[in-house]
Amino acid sequence: MIQLKSLTRIFDDKPVLDAINLEIPEGSFTSLLGPSGCGKSTLLRILAGLDQPSAGTLLFDGEDVREKSATLRNIAMVFQSYALYPHMTVRANIGLPLAMRSMSRLERLPLVTALLPSARRKRAANGREVERIAAMLGLTELLERKPSELSGGQKQRVAVGRALVRDPKAFLFDEPLSNLDTKLRGQMREEISLLHKQTGKTFIYVTHDQTEAMSLSDQVAVMMEGHILQVAPPRILYSRPANTKVAAFVGEHPINLLTVKPVGTALQSPFGAFVLSEAWDGDIILGLRPENIALVENGPLQGRVTRVDYLGGHTLLDVELSEGICLRVADEEGPLVPAVGNVVQLSIAPQKIHLFKAESGERLPLEVRQRGEAV
Amino acid sequence: MIAARYLSRAVSLGLLLLGAAIILLPFFWMISLSLKPADEIFQDSIQLLPSHFEWNNYVVAFTKMPLWRFLINGIIVCCGILILQILIAVPCAYALTQRDFRGKAIVMGMVLAGLLVPYHVTAIPLFLGLSQLRLLDSYAALILPFIASVFGIFLFRQFFATIPKDLIDAARVDGLSEMSIVWRIAFPLAWPAATAFAVFSVVAHWNDLFWPLIAVSSPELATPPRGILFFRDVEAGSSFGPLMAATAIVTAPLVLVFLMAQRAFIQGLTMTGLKG
Ligand SMILES: Nc1ncnc2c1ncn2[C@@H]1O[C@H](COP(=O)(O)OP(=O)(O)OP(=O)(O)O)[C@@H](O)[C@H]1O
Ligand SMILES: [Mg+2]
């Protein structure tokens, strides 16, 4: 178990990580999801021991590791740039961490390795291990190549192999797939998921791609501007976002947000008239995902289409309900093919509406019903 | 159009040839003199080629003086200097690029300032220091003053600055100590810089006459240029043939080293970045 307690990192008087609290259970697959520049890599580097926190504690199995060097922490990391050693073959790249750990300083000297029996034995064992890993990752044919002679996907595999070879406590991945094309990305995603199941180790995976985070993880930590906004399993993250920022970040298309003022339990909004399960005093932000709005023949809402984006499989529409109120709608390919200027009818599932407090943006734990529905 | 292009080519080629001729002429003259019989050397008229090849000059060069000894001394001194320079400059340059410590900017500033100090300035303090340590007239006196090379630190620093930070971090995560990173990762990546530096260092110290003249007096410690001076002393300037033959022999290793390292040398100076 890895625990971060009010971990803070300050660069030039600016907190890049601001009192981060996070628990990463042993053997879990945890993603850090957030936009570029939110401090994901900084957090990963602190976990790996490459950077020191300005304040706060970092515990591995209850033990404070802030004083421990990267080597002693025994954490493997796959870098976004892969960071393969350009002057070494794939075999040497994968084998180096093994040699550094299993052999003494003396045994690693080039001449001694040939002479000392213990060094020879260890070298042979390391060689076998490298070949086992290479076979597992389909790299056997590439073992004698230099990194400059590999494709992006192959480099990525070598980087994973180098991390895998030495049985670390945890694996850290820093956006390992962001340099690959879409198809390869999907394939490598599956392989990483498989790897997690095979090894049963703790995986910590940094990404700004929510598809990756959602499909791979046991839990996702959403980061923004140095804060963790929510830590939750992917389903919860999508269905019960903790605040407007998470709601806006998670989801294929940006969520529709609209501020309204309830009167007691009654909620009159451009989306329709609703009833709250409890009275709330103060402004409320309604959140409605574009994919939870359907184009129908006969719906309670009506609007004019102002924009159509065909995305293959579904269509993203902007529908103007009334002056200045625009709704984003993701429409599954249906019998109706709208065009700009058309007037369409919409229906909304009230149970899919998210409620947030307007002043803080936090989730409001209330239910919504359509007005007039039986209690 | 095409004619104009040919003309400009011809002009630039002509200028290059002229430059090459000017630079090569002394070398040509040296070889020519080393092959001329003694009476031809002091003729009034200038004759580019010897009337017949006087190979005996080379034999005399090797027999009159322990030329082998001078060459071996040159190799010992140059290798000693180069190895120690690299052992010191590479970790220093690594620390200046890939590590953070207080006063880093000041140290870097001092390195740059050090580049501006001609080494003749420090000769007298060095001489006095070595004399206090009773190290004068030894190999140590020829080698030790040069082992900390600011130029080397600067050159390697420029190269190490192009190594991505991730690569160094990956090595740290993989369990390499800082020293292992220096010698297993950073130094092998910097081999073009190392070659360029080696050429500079060897050329400078092989040809150096100033310091050997100050630091050693025993003939058996003389470096090649110092050794050539003995020819003049002994022969009182009368036999230039063997002197020139010795000079040609002494220059040859440098030309060979440079020709072998030429490509890496130029690459090291232009500092093409690293490809991962
Ligand atoms: N060594 C440093 N000195 C000063 N500021 C830094 C340093 N490293 C990172 N930062 C700043 O910290 C912030 C977070 O950087 P970080 O690399 O952690 O972002 P990230 O979430 O990994 O972004 P990306 O998705 O683009 O990789 C950035 O604003 C960056 O400018
Ligand atoms: Mg990053």
XYZ file of C-alpha atoms and ligand atoms in Angstrom:
683
model
C 0.000 0.000 0.000
C 1.264 3.412 -0.950
C -0.040 6.397 1.011
C 0.394 10.072 0.237
C -0.437 12.401 3.088
C -0.859 16.120 2.342
C 1.995 15.835 -0.096
C 3.052 19.220 -1.444
C 5.602 20.202 -4.058
C 6.465 23.829 -4.606
C 8.374 25.050 -7.653
C 9.433 28.698 -7.560
C 6.840 29.623 -4.883
C 4.083 28.012 -6.941
C 2.481 24.855 -5.512
C 2.465 22.334 -8.341
C 1.117 19.685 -5.963
C -1.066 21.090 -3.211
C -1.673 18.836 -0.198
C -2.318 15.646 -2.118
C -3.949 12.808 -0.159
C -4.133 9.465 -1.885
C -4.147 5.795 -0.969
C -3.051 3.235 -3.493
C -3.942 -0.307 -2.407
C -1.484 -3.133 -3.003
C -1.996 -4.748 -6.387
C -4.457 -2.159 -7.621
C -4.446 -0.363 -10.942
C -4.656 3.336 -10.148
C -4.776 6.045 -12.802
C -3.895 9.681 -12.370
C -6.065 11.514 -14.847
C -5.776 15.198 -15.547
C -5.083 17.828 -18.163
C -1.574 18.733 -19.261
C 0.459 20.575 -16.648
C -1.633 19.579 -13.623
C 1.315 17.933 -11.867
C 0.884 14.264 -12.792
C 4.492 13.709 -13.776
C 5.688 15.620 -10.728
C 3.669 13.284 -8.494
C 5.048 10.226 -10.265
C 8.611 11.463 -9.955
C 8.121 11.955 -6.227
C 6.773 8.411 -5.922
C 9.776 7.069 -7.808
C 12.218 8.994 -5.637
C 13.448 11.249 -8.443
C 12.109 14.352 -6.764
C 11.498 15.320 -3.151
C 8.216 16.691 -1.781
C 8.372 20.150 -0.182
C 6.022 18.983 2.572
C 3.872 16.019 3.527
C 4.573 12.311 3.926
C 4.964 9.405 1.579
C 4.495 5.936 3.054
C 5.190 2.556 1.452
C 3.519 -0.114 3.609
C 3.477 2.316 6.509
C 7.162 3.141 6.202
C 8.254 6.697 5.450
C 10.368 6.516 2.291
C 11.152 10.184 1.754
C 14.808 9.608 2.592
C 15.119 6.562 0.354
C 16.767 6.920 -3.048
C 15.111 5.771 -6.262
C 17.289 2.657 -6.234
C 16.293 1.619 -2.726
C 12.589 2.106 -3.354
C 12.677 -0.545 -6.071
C 10.037 1.057 -8.230
C 9.942 0.574 -11.979
C 8.986 3.416 -14.239
C 8.072 3.621 -17.907
C 8.716 7.117 -19.225
C 6.658 8.971 -21.767
C 9.737 9.295 -23.965
C 10.610 5.623 -23.217
C 14.116 6.793 -22.224
C 15.873 3.761 -23.678
C 19.667 3.903 -23.561
C 20.508 4.789 -27.183
C 23.970 3.218 -27.169
C 22.837 -0.182 -25.902
C 21.085 -3.046 -27.649
C 17.605 -4.084 -26.599
C 19.179 -6.980 -24.715
C 21.471 -4.665 -22.767
C 18.663 -2.202 -22.151
C 16.463 -4.833 -20.565
C 19.359 -6.508 -18.784
C 20.931 -3.445 -17.185
C 18.569 -3.034 -14.198
C 18.944 -6.726 -13.484
C 22.726 -6.539 -13.555
C 22.739 -3.452 -11.359
C 20.660 -5.185 -8.725
C 21.846 -8.769 -8.730
C 25.593 -8.292 -9.231
C 28.094 -6.594 -6.966
C 30.239 -3.713 -8.155
C 33.184 -6.057 -8.560
C 31.221 -8.665 -10.469
C 30.055 -6.080 -12.999
C 33.571 -5.145 -14.123
C 33.978 -6.373 -17.698
C 37.022 -8.601 -17.132
C 35.934 -9.961 -13.778
C 32.642 -11.145 -15.204
C 34.535 -13.510 -17.462
C 36.736 -14.853 -14.662
C 34.681 -15.011 -11.490
C 32.438 -18.114 -11.357
C 29.729 -16.389 -9.313
C 29.621 -13.521 -11.801
C 29.392 -15.943 -14.721
C 26.547 -17.806 -13.058
C 24.592 -14.644 -12.321
C 25.171 -13.341 -15.814
C 23.819 -16.500 -17.337
C 20.762 -16.381 -15.071
C 20.189 -12.730 -15.983
C 20.514 -13.572 -19.657
C 17.844 -16.258 -19.342
C 15.552 -13.843 -17.516
C 15.997 -11.194 -20.219
C 15.095 -13.760 -22.854
C 12.036 -14.887 -20.923
C 10.779 -11.284 -20.691
C 11.598 -10.643 -24.340
C 9.638 -13.721 -25.374
C 6.702 -12.617 -23.249
C 6.646 -9.217 -24.977
C 7.405 -10.560 -28.450
C 10.816 -8.921 -28.602
C 12.963 -12.009 -29.188
C 13.811 -11.070 -32.774
C 14.770 -7.539 -31.793
C 17.190 -8.310 -28.965
C 20.320 -7.288 -30.876
C 18.912 -4.030 -32.265
C 19.617 -0.537 -31.022
C 16.657 1.642 -29.929
C 17.049 3.889 -32.981
C 16.184 0.868 -35.152
C 12.828 0.256 -33.446
C 9.326 1.584 -34.097
C 7.427 3.497 -31.419
C 5.425 0.472 -30.344
C 8.523 -1.693 -30.131
C 10.347 0.938 -28.074
C 7.386 1.061 -25.740
C 7.559 -2.704 -25.303
C 11.269 -2.555 -24.544
C 10.582 0.134 -21.945
C 7.956 -2.118 -20.368
C 10.365 -5.047 -20.533
C 13.020 -3.054 -18.740
C 10.528 -2.246 -16.003
C 9.236 -5.795 -15.801
C 12.554 -7.572 -15.578
C 13.404 -6.863 -11.981
C 10.320 -7.655 -9.963
C 9.664 -4.174 -8.558
C 7.294 -3.160 -5.795
C 5.192 -1.047 -8.135
C 5.093 0.004 -11.770
C 4.770 3.657 -12.687
C 3.679 4.565 -16.201
C 3.938 8.157 -17.400
C 1.650 8.508 -20.419
C 3.246 5.483 -22.040
C 0.894 5.359 -25.003
C 0.666 9.003 -25.971
C 3.212 8.647 -28.785
C 1.426 5.766 -30.486
C -1.269 5.723 -33.154
C -4.853 4.968 -32.182
C -4.839 1.322 -33.196
C -1.551 0.474 -31.507
C -2.706 2.365 -28.462
C -5.737 0.104 -28.133
C -3.548 -2.968 -28.523
C -0.964 -1.827 -25.975
C -3.748 -0.891 -23.590
C -4.932 -4.480 -23.629
C -1.405 -5.737 -23.126
C -0.853 -3.489 -20.126
C -4.124 -4.657 -18.647
C -3.062 -8.267 -19.187
C 0.296 -7.529 -17.624
C -1.412 -6.174 -14.544
C -3.443 -9.352 -14.184
C -0.400 -11.573 -14.745
C 1.929 -9.817 -12.331
C -0.620 -8.776 -9.718
C 1.580 -5.784 -8.880
C 0.562 -2.248 -8.079
C 0.267 -0.216 -11.279
C 0.150 3.571 -11.207
C -0.737 4.973 -14.559
C -0.587 8.625 -15.578
C -2.635 9.782 -18.513
C -4.631 12.683 -19.852
C -6.690 10.282 -21.960
C -9.834 9.333 -20.078
C -10.544 6.315 -22.280
C -7.288 4.793 -21.058
C -7.960 5.688 -17.452
C -11.541 4.431 -17.532
C -10.851 1.168 -19.328
C -7.787 0.094 -17.361
C -8.247 1.234 -13.794
C -9.610 -0.048 -10.523
C -9.587 3.522 -9.312
C -9.033 6.853 -11.010
C -7.705 9.959 -9.308
C -8.741 13.070 -11.195
C -6.138 15.806 -10.837
C -6.421 19.448 -11.723
C -4.069 22.303 -10.939
C -2.233 20.347 -8.285
C -5.321 19.083 -6.450
C -6.952 15.697 -6.464
C -10.627 16.342 -7.153
C -11.988 12.846 -6.825
C -10.730 9.311 -6.330
C -13.207 6.700 -7.436
C -13.733 3.630 -9.611
C -14.419 4.579 -13.248
C -18.172 3.906 -13.048
C -18.653 6.114 -10.023
C -16.518 8.815 -11.600
C -18.861 8.915 -14.556
C -22.152 8.421 -12.806
C -21.509 10.400 -9.612
C -18.875 13.087 -10.300
C -17.899 14.846 -7.082
C -18.009 18.338 -8.557
C -18.555 20.294 -11.732
C -14.886 20.144 -12.755
C -14.829 16.346 -12.672
C -18.189 16.240 -14.430
C -16.825 18.521 -17.126
C -13.562 16.594 -17.523
C -14.889 13.030 -17.498
C -17.102 12.027 -20.368
C -16.607 11.899 -24.077
C -18.322 15.206 -24.731
C -18.434 18.228 -22.423
C -21.373 18.112 -20.047
C -24.144 20.740 -20.249
C -24.081 22.929 -17.133
C -26.776 25.411 -16.255
C -27.371 27.439 -13.104
C -30.959 27.602 -11.808
C -32.663 28.690 -8.611
C -35.033 26.241 -6.908
C -38.079 27.361 -5.013
C -38.432 24.918 -2.126
C -38.372 21.541 -3.865
C -39.621 22.875 -7.182
C -37.056 23.379 -9.906
C -38.081 25.280 -13.002
C -35.410 25.105 -15.721
C -35.107 25.423 -19.473
C -34.634 21.621 -19.467
C -38.073 21.204 -17.976
C -39.769 21.359 -14.604
C -38.439 19.020 -11.912
C -38.960 18.201 -8.268
C -36.085 17.813 -5.811
C -36.180 15.054 -3.207
C -35.478 17.686 -0.568
C -35.758 21.445 -0.469
C -32.533 23.310 -1.165
C -31.866 26.930 -0.450
C -29.460 28.477 -2.906
C -28.492 28.279 -6.560
C -28.022 24.878 -8.143
C -26.015 23.872 -11.176
C -27.729 21.267 -13.318
C -25.430 18.930 -15.190
C -26.705 16.918 -18.113
C -24.492 14.790 -20.307
C -25.031 15.139 -24.065
C -25.357 11.356 -24.362
C -28.293 11.377 -21.899
C -30.427 13.522 -24.166
C -32.286 11.794 -26.968
C -33.797 13.090 -30.182
C -37.380 11.882 -30.289
C -40.477 12.312 -32.421
C -42.495 13.750 -29.595
C -40.615 15.198 -26.650
C -41.181 17.713 -23.901
C -38.414 19.979 -25.232
C -38.111 21.636 -28.571
C -35.253 23.545 -30.143
C -33.507 24.589 -33.316
C -30.292 22.833 -34.436
C -27.447 25.337 -34.795
C -24.514 22.974 -35.398
C -24.029 19.382 -36.532
C -20.796 17.390 -36.087
C -20.904 13.909 -37.531
C -18.431 11.770 -35.551
C -19.021 8.308 -37.004
C -21.432 6.230 -34.976
C -23.012 9.250 -33.413
C -23.651 12.907 -34.105
C -22.955 15.869 -31.871
C -25.573 18.598 -32.132
C -25.976 22.049 -30.665
C -29.650 22.710 -30.084
C -30.876 26.173 -29.163
C -33.836 25.828 -26.810
C -34.552 29.497 -26.408
C -32.628 32.742 -26.644
C -29.090 32.093 -25.335
C -29.785 28.596 -23.942
C -27.939 26.031 -25.970
C -27.848 22.303 -25.307
C -25.195 19.866 -26.512
C -26.739 16.615 -27.648
C -24.977 13.403 -28.627
C -27.357 11.523 -30.867
C -26.975 7.832 -31.649
C -27.568 7.220 -35.318
C -31.387 7.112 -35.409
C -34.101 7.439 -37.985
C -33.981 11.214 -37.715
C -31.059 12.875 -39.503
C -31.123 16.463 -38.343
C -29.634 19.357 -40.267
C -28.729 22.877 -39.238
C -31.917 24.954 -38.920
C -34.176 21.964 -38.278
C -36.491 22.081 -35.303
C -36.125 18.939 -33.207
C -37.800 17.449 -30.159
C -35.759 16.224 -27.201
C -36.358 14.065 -24.182
C -34.353 13.929 -20.985
C -34.096 11.219 -18.338
C -34.375 13.145 -15.049
C -32.530 10.473 -13.043
C -29.459 11.228 -15.182
C -29.357 14.854 -14.122
C -26.458 15.753 -11.847
C -26.891 18.464 -9.231
C -24.103 20.677 -7.893
C -23.987 23.522 -5.419
C -23.515 26.697 -7.390
C -21.144 28.446 -4.969
C -18.657 25.562 -4.522
C -19.356 23.325 -7.488
C -19.657 20.313 -5.172
C -22.103 17.524 -5.801
C -25.502 17.957 -4.170
C -26.723 14.628 -2.803
C -30.328 15.051 -3.919
C -32.563 13.174 -6.337
C -34.504 14.725 -9.201
C -37.914 13.713 -10.534
C -40.000 15.013 -13.356
C -42.765 17.216 -12.057
C -46.039 15.425 -11.937
C -44.534 11.948 -11.567
C -45.919 9.866 -8.758
C -43.805 9.860 -5.606
C 22.586 30.836 -65.076
C 24.430 27.543 -65.236
C 27.627 29.251 -66.266
C 27.329 31.595 -63.295
C 26.951 28.655 -60.975
C 30.003 26.939 -62.391
C 31.934 30.157 -62.058
C 31.024 30.575 -58.396
C 31.948 26.938 -57.802
C 35.257 27.435 -59.545
C 36.007 30.539 -57.500
C 35.263 28.917 -54.172
C 37.191 25.799 -55.136
C 40.125 27.962 -56.206
C 40.120 29.820 -52.890
C 39.975 26.560 -50.941
C 42.860 25.141 -52.942
C 44.882 28.280 -52.320
C 44.190 28.078 -48.584
C 45.137 24.410 -48.521
C 48.333 25.160 -50.416
C 49.332 27.878 -47.961
C 48.715 25.576 -45.001
C 50.428 22.579 -46.568
C 53.487 24.403 -47.872
C 55.492 24.318 -44.602
C 54.778 20.602 -44.266
C 55.855 20.015 -47.813
C 58.967 22.079 -47.212
C 59.730 20.070 -44.060
C 59.517 16.760 -45.900
C 61.457 18.115 -48.826
C 64.241 19.365 -46.538
C 64.301 16.116 -44.606
C 65.102 14.323 -47.866
C 67.707 16.751 -49.197
C 71.475 16.213 -48.957
C 73.163 18.684 -46.609
C 74.795 20.817 -49.332
C 71.491 21.304 -51.148
C 69.729 22.686 -48.048
C 71.765 25.865 -47.964
C 71.744 26.557 -51.675
C 70.839 30.089 -52.677
C 68.179 29.129 -55.190
C 64.937 27.669 -53.917
C 64.450 24.129 -55.065
C 61.150 22.498 -54.153
C 62.236 18.921 -54.757
C 65.541 17.376 -53.676
C 67.883 16.391 -56.500
C 68.031 12.933 -54.991
C 66.408 11.440 -51.888
C 68.789 11.472 -48.933
C 67.189 8.742 -46.734
C 70.253 8.860 -44.540
C 68.806 11.894 -42.729
C 66.186 9.592 -41.189
C 68.779 7.049 -40.142
C 70.829 9.812 -38.534
C 67.749 11.130 -36.756
C 67.213 7.796 -35.064
C 70.851 7.064 -34.260
C 72.238 10.454 -33.216
C 69.562 10.974 -30.603
C 67.216 8.661 -28.661
C 64.295 9.640 -30.874
C 62.385 6.523 -29.846
C 62.730 7.606 -26.271
C 61.267 11.024 -27.104
C 58.342 9.459 -28.932
C 57.621 7.071 -26.056
C 57.816 9.962 -23.599
C 55.353 11.836 -25.776
C 52.959 8.889 -25.709
C 53.280 8.456 -21.929
C 52.717 12.140 -21.256
C 49.841 12.582 -23.711
C 48.035 9.409 -22.624
C 48.550 10.227 -18.961
C 47.184 13.718 -19.432
C 44.247 12.590 -21.576
C 43.135 9.774 -19.266
C 43.315 11.918 -16.150
C 41.638 14.837 -17.907
C 38.713 12.630 -18.910
C 38.512 11.045 -15.466
C 38.129 14.510 -13.992
C 36.267 16.470 -16.665
C 33.483 13.957 -17.350
C 32.124 13.703 -13.780
C 32.479 17.471 -13.378
C 30.556 18.134 -16.566
C 27.901 15.627 -15.513
C 27.463 17.342 -12.165
C 27.190 20.719 -13.895
C 24.411 19.579 -16.216
C 22.394 16.839 -14.577
C 22.555 17.647 -10.887
C 21.338 20.543 -8.804
C 23.533 21.992 -6.092
C 24.086 25.342 -4.524
C 26.628 27.506 -6.305
C 26.252 25.658 -9.595
C 26.021 28.887 -11.570
C 29.127 30.237 -9.858
C 31.109 27.089 -10.597
C 30.000 27.229 -14.220
C 31.028 30.875 -14.365
C 34.449 29.969 -13.020
C 34.817 27.258 -15.652
C 34.031 29.801 -18.354
C 36.435 32.280 -16.823
C 39.057 29.550 -16.693
C 38.730 29.159 -20.446
C 40.019 32.709 -20.829
C 43.230 32.239 -18.849
C 46.206 31.302 -21.036
C 48.202 28.589 -19.349
C 51.441 30.520 -19.635
C 50.085 32.800 -16.927
C 50.048 30.001 -14.389
C 53.432 28.591 -15.392
C 55.489 30.272 -12.707
C 53.201 29.467 -9.761
C 52.994 25.894 -11.058
C 56.759 25.703 -11.348
C 57.206 26.978 -7.797
C 54.549 24.607 -6.481
C 56.076 21.594 -8.164
C 59.486 22.559 -6.927
C 58.142 22.717 -3.363
C 56.705 19.243 -3.852
C 60.073 18.099 -5.308
C 58.286 16.878 -8.391
C 60.242 18.849 -10.988
C 62.057 16.867 -13.654
C 59.651 13.916 -13.584
C 56.713 12.596 -15.592
C 54.468 13.948 -12.837
C 55.732 17.460 -13.575
C 54.775 17.021 -17.230
C 51.348 15.535 -16.538
C 49.861 16.891 -13.310
C 49.512 20.589 -14.260
C 47.125 19.693 -17.085
C 44.805 17.112 -15.576
C 42.020 19.559 -14.738
C 40.940 20.842 -18.129
C 38.312 23.582 -18.138
C 38.046 23.182 -21.867
C 37.225 19.497 -21.364
C 34.628 20.299 -18.723
C 33.089 22.870 -21.035
C 33.020 20.581 -24.070
C 31.503 17.651 -22.167
C 29.058 19.958 -20.443
C 27.783 21.164 -23.814
C 27.268 17.581 -24.867
C 25.705 16.331 -21.641
C 23.237 19.207 -21.767
C 21.663 17.517 -24.799
C 21.021 14.251 -22.932
C 17.307 14.106 -22.060
C 16.637 14.301 -18.334
C 14.364 11.276 -18.590
C 17.281 9.116 -19.661
C 19.235 9.964 -16.537
C 16.141 9.473 -14.390
C 15.480 6.111 -16.017
C 18.994 5.073 -15.092
C 18.438 6.187 -11.499
C 15.235 4.165 -11.321
C 17.067 1.197 -12.837
C 19.417 1.223 -9.869
C 22.502 2.943 -11.287
C 24.525 5.075 -8.904
C 25.506 8.542 -10.059
C 29.002 7.337 -10.918
C 27.637 4.391 -12.878
C 25.394 6.804 -14.779
C 28.419 8.933 -15.632
C 30.470 6.061 -17.027
C 27.787 3.689 -18.308
C 25.308 6.144 -19.801
C 26.601 9.701 -20.151
C 30.173 9.009 -21.254
C 29.374 6.421 -23.963
C 26.783 8.818 -25.367
C 29.364 11.589 -25.492
C 31.956 9.703 -27.530
C 32.008 12.274 -30.368
C 32.794 14.949 -27.785
C 35.373 12.639 -26.251
C 37.057 12.108 -29.620
C 37.121 15.811 -30.361
C 38.523 16.485 -26.933
C 41.133 13.742 -27.308
C 42.337 15.250 -30.579
C 42.608 18.707 -29.052
C 44.344 17.466 -25.957
C 46.821 15.174 -27.685
C 47.716 17.773 -30.317
C 48.229 20.469 -27.699
C 50.385 18.384 -25.385
C 52.310 16.475 -28.045
C 53.357 19.769 -29.624
C 53.907 21.634 -26.388
C 57.416 22.929 -25.990
C 56.922 25.657 -23.430
C 56.135 23.525 -20.393
C 58.590 20.641 -20.979
C 61.285 23.283 -21.372
C 60.433 24.617 -17.912
C 59.564 21.442 -16.055
C 62.186 18.899 -17.104
C 65.868 19.057 -17.819
C 66.898 15.416 -18.122
C 67.131 14.318 -21.770
C 65.539 10.951 -20.935
C 62.316 12.749 -19.948
C 62.183 14.962 -23.050
C 58.978 15.024 -25.067
C 59.293 15.047 -28.885
C 59.488 18.835 -29.445
C 61.890 19.189 -26.523
C 63.925 16.331 -27.998
C 64.128 17.990 -31.396
C 65.701 20.936 -29.683
C 68.595 18.702 -28.632
C 69.363 18.185 -32.329
C 70.022 21.853 -32.719
C 72.070 22.085 -29.574
C 74.288 19.178 -30.444
C 74.724 19.926 -34.083
C 74.893 23.690 -33.598
C 72.382 24.167 -36.367
C 74.660 22.677 -38.999
C 72.677 19.550 -39.941
C 69.172 20.551 -40.759
C 68.449 17.379 -42.709
C 68.258 15.047 -39.675
C 66.485 17.779 -37.703
C 63.778 17.997 -40.354
C 63.601 14.212 -40.571
C 63.027 14.059 -36.806
C 60.390 16.777 -37.083
C 58.600 14.830 -39.801
C 58.641 11.687 -37.666
C 57.333 13.582 -34.663
C 54.496 15.161 -36.669
C 53.405 11.930 -38.327
C 51.555 10.354 -35.372
C 49.378 13.445 -34.981
C 48.427 13.467 -38.641
C 47.563 9.774 -38.403
C 45.468 10.233 -35.251
C 43.590 13.104 -36.800
C 42.883 11.280 -40.039
C 41.527 8.308 -38.097
C 39.351 10.423 -35.811
C 38.361 12.999 -38.420
C 34.679 12.171 -38.718
C 34.060 11.815 -35.010
C 36.077 14.967 -34.431
C 33.889 17.070 -36.686
C 30.737 15.459 -35.284
C 31.927 16.233 -31.772
C 32.401 19.875 -32.629
C 29.103 20.364 -34.419
C 27.294 18.597 -31.558
C 24.422 16.998 -33.370
C 21.875 16.183 -30.691
C 21.090 12.716 -29.441
C 18.642 10.472 -31.135
C 16.828 8.144 -28.789
N 11.682 21.383 -12.441
C 10.655 22.236 -12.489
N 10.822 23.538 -12.177
C 9.792 24.410 -12.215
N 8.546 24.077 -12.568
C 8.297 22.798 -12.903
C 9.334 21.812 -12.879
N 8.804 20.632 -13.253
C 7.503 20.869 -13.492
N 7.198 22.166 -13.278
C 5.869 22.768 -13.434
O 4.960 21.979 -12.745
C 3.743 21.898 -13.437
C 3.314 20.466 -13.560
O 4.237 19.776 -14.355
P 4.082 18.230 -14.689
O 5.202 17.850 -15.571
O 3.931 17.481 -13.417
O 2.710 18.219 -15.495
P 1.964 16.983 -16.131
O 0.652 16.867 -15.440
O 2.815 15.777 -16.126
O 1.710 17.487 -17.595
P 1.799 16.665 -18.981
O 0.492 15.946 -19.116
O 1.933 17.756 -19.989
O 2.977 15.773 -18.913
C 3.947 22.606 -14.759
O 3.310 23.862 -14.683
C 5.422 22.771 -14.866
O 5.730 23.975 -15.501
Mg 3.859 14.676 -17.689
